[in-house]
XYZ file of C-alpha atoms in Angstrom:
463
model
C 0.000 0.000 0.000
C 1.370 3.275 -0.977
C 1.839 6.218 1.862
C -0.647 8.044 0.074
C -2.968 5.345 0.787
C -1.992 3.937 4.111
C -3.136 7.728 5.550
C -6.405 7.847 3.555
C -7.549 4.296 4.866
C -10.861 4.306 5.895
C -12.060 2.043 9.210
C -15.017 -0.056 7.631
C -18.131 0.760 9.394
C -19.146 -2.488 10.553
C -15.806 -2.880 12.734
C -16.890 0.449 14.301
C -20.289 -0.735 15.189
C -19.031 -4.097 16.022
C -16.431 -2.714 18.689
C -19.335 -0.195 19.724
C -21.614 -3.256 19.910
C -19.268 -5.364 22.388
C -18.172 -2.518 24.736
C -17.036 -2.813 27.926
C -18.267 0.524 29.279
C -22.136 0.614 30.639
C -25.496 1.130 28.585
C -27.081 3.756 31.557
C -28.459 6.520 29.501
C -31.388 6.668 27.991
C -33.100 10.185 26.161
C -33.251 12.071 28.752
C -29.945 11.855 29.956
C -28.711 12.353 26.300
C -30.911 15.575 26.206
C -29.559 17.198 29.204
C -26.233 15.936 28.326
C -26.319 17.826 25.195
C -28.293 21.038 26.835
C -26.031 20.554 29.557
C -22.843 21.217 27.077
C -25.022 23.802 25.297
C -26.694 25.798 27.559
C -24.179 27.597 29.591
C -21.367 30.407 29.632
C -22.810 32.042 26.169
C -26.310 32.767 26.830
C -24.671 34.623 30.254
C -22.716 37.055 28.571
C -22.640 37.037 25.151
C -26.363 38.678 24.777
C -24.446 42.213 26.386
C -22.129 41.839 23.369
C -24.211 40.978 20.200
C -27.183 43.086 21.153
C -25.064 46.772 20.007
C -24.246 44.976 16.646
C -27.903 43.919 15.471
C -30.050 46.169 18.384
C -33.577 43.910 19.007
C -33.242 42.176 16.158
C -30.561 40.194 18.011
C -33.444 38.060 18.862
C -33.337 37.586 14.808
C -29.864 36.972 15.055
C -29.772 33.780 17.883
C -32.743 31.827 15.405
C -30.001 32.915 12.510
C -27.439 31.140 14.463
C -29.753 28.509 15.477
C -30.416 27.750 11.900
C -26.583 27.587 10.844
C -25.883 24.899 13.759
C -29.398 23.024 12.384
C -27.470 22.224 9.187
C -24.716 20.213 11.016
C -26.856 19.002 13.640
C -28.912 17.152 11.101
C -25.621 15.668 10.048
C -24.629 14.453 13.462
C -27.772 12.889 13.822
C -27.298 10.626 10.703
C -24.187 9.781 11.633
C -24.944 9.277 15.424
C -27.663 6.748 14.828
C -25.552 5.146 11.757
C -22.942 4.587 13.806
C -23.314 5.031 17.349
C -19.568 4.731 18.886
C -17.688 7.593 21.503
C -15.428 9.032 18.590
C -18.269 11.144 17.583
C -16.697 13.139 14.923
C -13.693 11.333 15.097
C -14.631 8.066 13.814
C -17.689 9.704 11.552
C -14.473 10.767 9.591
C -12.495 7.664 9.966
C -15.298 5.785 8.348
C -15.595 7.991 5.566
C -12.592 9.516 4.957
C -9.669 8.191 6.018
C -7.226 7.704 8.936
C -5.068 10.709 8.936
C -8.098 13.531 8.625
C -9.721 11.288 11.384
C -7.152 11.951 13.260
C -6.843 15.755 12.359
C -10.771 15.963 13.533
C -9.666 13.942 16.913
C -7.358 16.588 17.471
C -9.429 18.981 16.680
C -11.525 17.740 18.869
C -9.153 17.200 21.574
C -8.908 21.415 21.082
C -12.585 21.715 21.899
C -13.131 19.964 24.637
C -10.579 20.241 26.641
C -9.029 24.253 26.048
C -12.612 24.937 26.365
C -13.166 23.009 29.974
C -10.347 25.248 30.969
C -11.862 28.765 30.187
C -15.338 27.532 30.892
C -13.846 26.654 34.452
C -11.818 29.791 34.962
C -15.053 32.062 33.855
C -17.240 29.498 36.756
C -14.589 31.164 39.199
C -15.039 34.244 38.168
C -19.161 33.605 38.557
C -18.536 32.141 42.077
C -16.886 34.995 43.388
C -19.247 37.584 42.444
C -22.099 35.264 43.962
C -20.066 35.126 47.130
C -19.828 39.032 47.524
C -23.594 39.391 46.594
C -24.321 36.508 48.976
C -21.925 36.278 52.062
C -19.905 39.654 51.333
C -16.597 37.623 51.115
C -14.659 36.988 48.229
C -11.986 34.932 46.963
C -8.483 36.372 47.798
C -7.305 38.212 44.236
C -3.943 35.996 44.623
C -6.311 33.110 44.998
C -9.059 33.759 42.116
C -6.718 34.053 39.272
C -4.028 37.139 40.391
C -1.752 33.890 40.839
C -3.222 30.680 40.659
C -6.875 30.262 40.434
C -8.185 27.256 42.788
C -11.959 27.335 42.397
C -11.597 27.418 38.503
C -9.098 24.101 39.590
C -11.851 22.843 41.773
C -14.835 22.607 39.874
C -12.417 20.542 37.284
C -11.965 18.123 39.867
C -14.925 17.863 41.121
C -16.529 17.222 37.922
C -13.872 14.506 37.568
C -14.765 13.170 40.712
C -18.436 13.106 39.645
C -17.402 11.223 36.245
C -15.634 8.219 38.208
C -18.385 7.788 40.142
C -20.064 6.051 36.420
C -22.011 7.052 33.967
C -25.262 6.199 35.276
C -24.392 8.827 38.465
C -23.051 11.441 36.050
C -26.257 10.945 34.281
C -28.084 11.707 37.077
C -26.179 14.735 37.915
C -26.666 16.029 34.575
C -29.950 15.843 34.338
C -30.663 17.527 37.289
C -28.039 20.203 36.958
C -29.505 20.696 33.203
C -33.242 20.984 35.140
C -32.338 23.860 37.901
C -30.397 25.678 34.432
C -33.517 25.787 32.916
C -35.439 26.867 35.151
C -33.075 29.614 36.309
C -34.003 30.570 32.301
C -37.607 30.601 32.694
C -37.155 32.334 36.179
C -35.318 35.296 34.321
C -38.494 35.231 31.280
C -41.017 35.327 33.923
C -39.460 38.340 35.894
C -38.126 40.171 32.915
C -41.755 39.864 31.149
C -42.949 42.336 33.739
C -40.707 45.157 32.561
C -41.139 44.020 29.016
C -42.261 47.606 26.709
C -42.450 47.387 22.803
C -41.201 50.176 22.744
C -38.218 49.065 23.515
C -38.298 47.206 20.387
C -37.638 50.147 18.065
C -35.727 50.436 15.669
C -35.795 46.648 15.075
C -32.916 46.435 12.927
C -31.062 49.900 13.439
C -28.094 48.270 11.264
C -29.984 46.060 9.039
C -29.378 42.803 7.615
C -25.318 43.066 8.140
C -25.721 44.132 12.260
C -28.469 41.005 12.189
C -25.780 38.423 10.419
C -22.541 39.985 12.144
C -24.144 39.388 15.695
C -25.542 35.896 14.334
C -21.342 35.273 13.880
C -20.989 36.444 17.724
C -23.767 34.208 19.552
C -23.333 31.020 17.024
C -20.932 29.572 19.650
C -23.524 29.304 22.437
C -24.536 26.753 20.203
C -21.604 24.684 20.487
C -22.050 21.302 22.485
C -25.460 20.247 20.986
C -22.767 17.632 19.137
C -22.173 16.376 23.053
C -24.618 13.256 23.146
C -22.650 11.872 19.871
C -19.700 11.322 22.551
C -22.229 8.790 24.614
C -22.638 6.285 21.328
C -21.369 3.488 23.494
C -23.101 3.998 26.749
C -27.225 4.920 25.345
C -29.349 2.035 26.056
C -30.970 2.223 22.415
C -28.135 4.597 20.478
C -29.570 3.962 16.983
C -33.057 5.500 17.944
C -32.033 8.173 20.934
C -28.816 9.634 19.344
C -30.620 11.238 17.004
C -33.188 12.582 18.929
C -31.520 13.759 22.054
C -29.203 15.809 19.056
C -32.158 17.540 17.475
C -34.225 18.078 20.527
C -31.348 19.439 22.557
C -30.744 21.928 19.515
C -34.583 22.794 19.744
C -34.385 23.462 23.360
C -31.646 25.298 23.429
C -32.819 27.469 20.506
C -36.159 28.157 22.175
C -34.469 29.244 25.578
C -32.419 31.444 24.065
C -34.337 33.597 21.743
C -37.450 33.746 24.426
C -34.085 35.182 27.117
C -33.126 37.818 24.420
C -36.533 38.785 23.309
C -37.731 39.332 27.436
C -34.216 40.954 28.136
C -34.136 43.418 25.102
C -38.072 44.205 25.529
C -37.333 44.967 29.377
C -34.836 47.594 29.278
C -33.308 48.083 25.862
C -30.291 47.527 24.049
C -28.245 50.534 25.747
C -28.756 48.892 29.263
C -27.538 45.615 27.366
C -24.349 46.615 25.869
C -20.731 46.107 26.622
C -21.723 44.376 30.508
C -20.882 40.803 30.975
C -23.811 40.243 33.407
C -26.022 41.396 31.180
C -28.841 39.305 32.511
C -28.254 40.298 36.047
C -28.301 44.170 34.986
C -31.857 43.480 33.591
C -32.919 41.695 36.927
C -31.989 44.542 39.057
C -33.058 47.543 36.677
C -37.037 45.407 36.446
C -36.990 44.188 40.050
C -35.131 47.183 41.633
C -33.883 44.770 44.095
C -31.142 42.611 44.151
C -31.971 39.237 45.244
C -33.351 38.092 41.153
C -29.724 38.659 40.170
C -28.332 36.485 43.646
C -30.890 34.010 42.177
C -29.546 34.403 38.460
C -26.013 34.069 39.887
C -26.643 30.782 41.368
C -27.985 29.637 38.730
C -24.649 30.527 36.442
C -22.663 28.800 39.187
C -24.838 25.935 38.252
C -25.265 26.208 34.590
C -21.116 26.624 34.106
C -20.586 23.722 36.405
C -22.751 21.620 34.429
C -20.855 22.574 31.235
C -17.992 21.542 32.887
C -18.876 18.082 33.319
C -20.578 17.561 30.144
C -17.481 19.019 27.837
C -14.916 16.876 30.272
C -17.227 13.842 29.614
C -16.870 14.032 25.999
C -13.263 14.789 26.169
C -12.495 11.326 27.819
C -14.798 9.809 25.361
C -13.249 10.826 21.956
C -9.478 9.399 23.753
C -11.015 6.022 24.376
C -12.168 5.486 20.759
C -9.095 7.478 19.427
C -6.941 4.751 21.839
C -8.837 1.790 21.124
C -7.973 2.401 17.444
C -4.095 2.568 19.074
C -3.483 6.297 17.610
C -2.728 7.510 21.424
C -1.351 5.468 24.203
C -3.975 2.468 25.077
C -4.117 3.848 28.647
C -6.843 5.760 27.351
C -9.166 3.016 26.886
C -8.412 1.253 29.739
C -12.081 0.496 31.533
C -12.240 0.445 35.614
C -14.242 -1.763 37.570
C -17.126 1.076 37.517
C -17.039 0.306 33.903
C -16.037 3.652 33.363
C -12.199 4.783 32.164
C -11.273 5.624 35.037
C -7.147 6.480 34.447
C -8.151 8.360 31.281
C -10.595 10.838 33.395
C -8.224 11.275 35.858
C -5.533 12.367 33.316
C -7.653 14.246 31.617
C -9.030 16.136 34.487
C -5.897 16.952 36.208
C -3.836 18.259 33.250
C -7.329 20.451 32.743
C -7.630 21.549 36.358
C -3.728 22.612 35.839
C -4.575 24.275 32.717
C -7.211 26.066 34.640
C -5.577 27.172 37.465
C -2.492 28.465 35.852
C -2.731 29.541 32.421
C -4.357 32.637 31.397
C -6.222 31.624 28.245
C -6.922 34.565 25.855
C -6.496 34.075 22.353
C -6.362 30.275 23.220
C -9.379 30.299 24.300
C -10.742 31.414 21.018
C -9.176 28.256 18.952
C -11.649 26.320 20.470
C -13.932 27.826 17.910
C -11.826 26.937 14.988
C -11.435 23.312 16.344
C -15.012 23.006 16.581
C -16.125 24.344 12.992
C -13.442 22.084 11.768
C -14.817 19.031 13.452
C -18.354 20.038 12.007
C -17.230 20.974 8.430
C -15.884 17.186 7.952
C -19.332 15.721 9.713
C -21.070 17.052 6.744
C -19.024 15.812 4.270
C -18.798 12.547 5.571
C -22.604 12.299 5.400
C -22.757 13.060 1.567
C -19.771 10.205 1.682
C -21.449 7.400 3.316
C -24.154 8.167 1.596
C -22.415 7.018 -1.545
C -20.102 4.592 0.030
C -22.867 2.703 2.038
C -26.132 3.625 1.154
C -27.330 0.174 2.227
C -26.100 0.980 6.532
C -28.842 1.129 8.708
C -29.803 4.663 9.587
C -31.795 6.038 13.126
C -32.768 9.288 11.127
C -31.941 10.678 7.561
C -30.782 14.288 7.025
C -33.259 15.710 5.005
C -31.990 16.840 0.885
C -28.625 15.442 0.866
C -26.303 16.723 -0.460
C -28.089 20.419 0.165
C -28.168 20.089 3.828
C -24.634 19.174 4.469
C -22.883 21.507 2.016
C -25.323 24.232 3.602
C -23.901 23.347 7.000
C -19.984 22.840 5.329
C -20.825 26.698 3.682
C -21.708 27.882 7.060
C -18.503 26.498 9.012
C -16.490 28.187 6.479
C -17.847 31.470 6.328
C -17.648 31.400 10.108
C -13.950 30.059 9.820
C -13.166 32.925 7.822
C -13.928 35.359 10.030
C -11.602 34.473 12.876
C -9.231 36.849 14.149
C -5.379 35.826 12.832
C -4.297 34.985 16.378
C -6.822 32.331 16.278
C -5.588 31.062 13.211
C -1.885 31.153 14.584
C -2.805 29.201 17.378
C -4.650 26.864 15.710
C -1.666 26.198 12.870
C 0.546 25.824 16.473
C -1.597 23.231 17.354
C -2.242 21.613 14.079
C 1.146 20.840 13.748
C 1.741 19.636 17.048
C -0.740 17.071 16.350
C 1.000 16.064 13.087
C 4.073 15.444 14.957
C 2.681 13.283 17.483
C 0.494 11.148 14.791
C 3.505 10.414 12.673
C 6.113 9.870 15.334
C 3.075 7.716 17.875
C 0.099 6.757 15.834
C 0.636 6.056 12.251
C 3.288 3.175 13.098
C 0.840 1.945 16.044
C -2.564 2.002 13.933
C -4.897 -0.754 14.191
C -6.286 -0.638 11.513
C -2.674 -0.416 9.472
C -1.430 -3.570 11.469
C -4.404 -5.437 9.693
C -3.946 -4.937 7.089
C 0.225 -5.317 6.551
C -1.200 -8.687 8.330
C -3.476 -9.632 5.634
């Protein structure tokens, strides 16, 4: 087999499911744990701050501007749902594209992936601190010593990493639980802040609509599209759903729906209560709108709880998936097999630990900035090569079983590719930089580690 070919080798689809099908980790989660684990990785940081940022760009139409958004992540989620219920294995993205095409960008999207979820757990954690500490001033007028809360080092930001680990090797069945209810008290936190809101809510505060017209409705569409990130979350729990071919799907799309819903009803309420000045430029833009209806201050104690819940939860979920991707991305021997080593909870236990301590270091010590942004890139990457890999099985297998169908293939998919590359596009060049940084990294460690150790490459020089 030529080089050429050895990288582009594609894992055949029934090995996938087969491995998926004789799993060693536990079938505990049904729809809706998959739900809330998706909401859970959804519905968190973004809806919190980024409405004070996107509302001076499109003014109320921003409300326009999250179903905009909403509609942009549809196109891929359709495409994760196919491919979720066609083959329903951890990798998520990561094997989608080693099925379809080929070992080497598999292992660029498990990289990519790697980006995601776990720069991402860092900064989520780090803005959780940040959360925590202004719920302890409003709350017990203390605060986390400045040294302490990121001056320094930044423990809680450390903490909730660990705990969250902690919660993980308790199994998934536990973790499921904890989701679920953690995803429950976020929502209603949402629907506390609707209700209240409502009662300051004045049309009139609705005009102009669209002071900047379609380009301030599209441009702040670019800003809140990544509070859509983690409906792709449930993808990650292929091996543990009780029924994977049926739920996967579902849980995808409904999380999407949810998530969708909440947020367009929390900018419509927010906007219509005190306007867009009130809005813009603060990064607790929710609480601002509490206090200026309520003219009190315990809605916006009760709104900070609930962000010191909603982070946390986002926490867990994104770590979850993290671990996930590295035991399908070890089973196939492309990173050291420690990864998919199973405890006796049925869970991989040495992996999560790993995992969550090099995050909860990351957390505590590194200050993210521009890092923090690749995440983005990593993540429209990983969703780019879902929807091709749709139109390619498609082609390649059109006989597999399939849970759901994405709707007008190939329009769908190179809709939703279209989208991730417009939104690519517009990154800032220190994204890009970082992203190249760690691009290459990951090159180096494939063809120095995981090309010579590949599975799939060891069966066939055996055949």
């Amino acid at each position: 087999m030529s080089p050429l070919r050895q990288l582009l080798r594609t894992k055949p689809v029934d090995l996938i499911n087969d491995e998926s099908a004789h799993t060693a980790l536990r079938r505990g989660l049904g729809l809706p744990a998959l739900v809330s684990l998706s909401v859970g990785a959804t519905l968190g940081t973004g809806i919190f701050v980024v409405l004070g940022q996107a509302a001076p760009v499109a003014g109320p139409a921003v409300t326009v501007s999250f179903a905009v958004a909403a509609l942009a992540a549809l196109f891929s989620a359709l495409s994760y749902a196919e491919l979720a219920g066609a083959v329903p294995v951890s990798g998520s993205a990561y094997s989608y594209t080693y099925a379809t095409l080929g070992e080497l960008v598999a292992w660029v999207c498990g990289w990519c992936l790697l980006l995601e979820y776990g720069v991402s757990v860092a900064a989520v954690a780090v803005g959780w601190s940040g959360y925590l500490d202004e719920f302890l001033g409003a709350t017990v007028g203390s605060r986390v010593p400045e040294a302490l809360s990121g001056g320094v080092v930044d423990l809680p930001a450390a903490a909730v990493v660990l705990l969250a680990t902690a919660v993980l090797l308790g199994g998934v069945r536990e973790s499921g639980v904890v989701t679920v209810v953690t995803t429950v008290l976020k929502v209603a936190v949402l629907a506390f802040f609707v209700v209240v809101a409502a009662f300051g809510f004045s049309t009139g505060n609705l005009a102009p609509f669209a002071p900047a017209g379609v380009a301030g409705v599209t441009g702040a569409a670019s800003l809140v599209f990544f509070s859509f990130i983690g409906f792709d979350a449930a993808s990650t729990a292929g091996e543990e759903a009780r029924n994977p071919q049926r739920d996967l799907p579902r849980a995808i799309v409904v999380s999407l729906a949810v998530v969708t819903v909440a947020y367009v009803l929390v900018a419509l309420t927010a906007v219509g209560a005190v306007g867009v000045d009130a809005l813009s430029g603060s990064d607790a833009s929710l609480a601002t709108v509490l206090r200026q209806v309520t003219g009190d201050g315990w809605p916006a104690v009760v709104l900070a709880a609930g962000a010191v819940v909603a982070i946390a939860s986002v926490v867990l979920t994104v770590l979850y998936g993290q671990t996930r991707v590295l035991v399908a991305m070890a089973r196939d021997g492309l990173v050291p097999r420690v990864f998919a080593r199973i405890g006796a909870r049925r869970v991989p236990a040495a992996n999560t630990l790993i995992v969550g301590g090099a995050v909860a270091v990351l957390a505590a010590l590194v200050p993210l900035g521009q890092l923090a942004e690749a995440t983005s890139i990593g993540t429209l990457v990983a969703f780019g090569l879902v929807n091709i890999g749709v139109v390619v099985l498609r082609r390649t297998r059109p006989d597999l079983p399939r849970g759901f169908r994405t709707p007008w293939v190939p329009v769908v998919p190179l809709l939703g590719l279209g989208m991730c590359a417009l939104l690519v596009a517009g990154l800032a060049p220190a994204t890009w930089a970082a992203f190249g940084v760690w691009s290459a990294v990951g090159l180096v460690v494939y063809f120095a580690y995981g090309r010579s150790r590949s599975r799939l490459g060891q069966q066939v020089q055996g055949e």
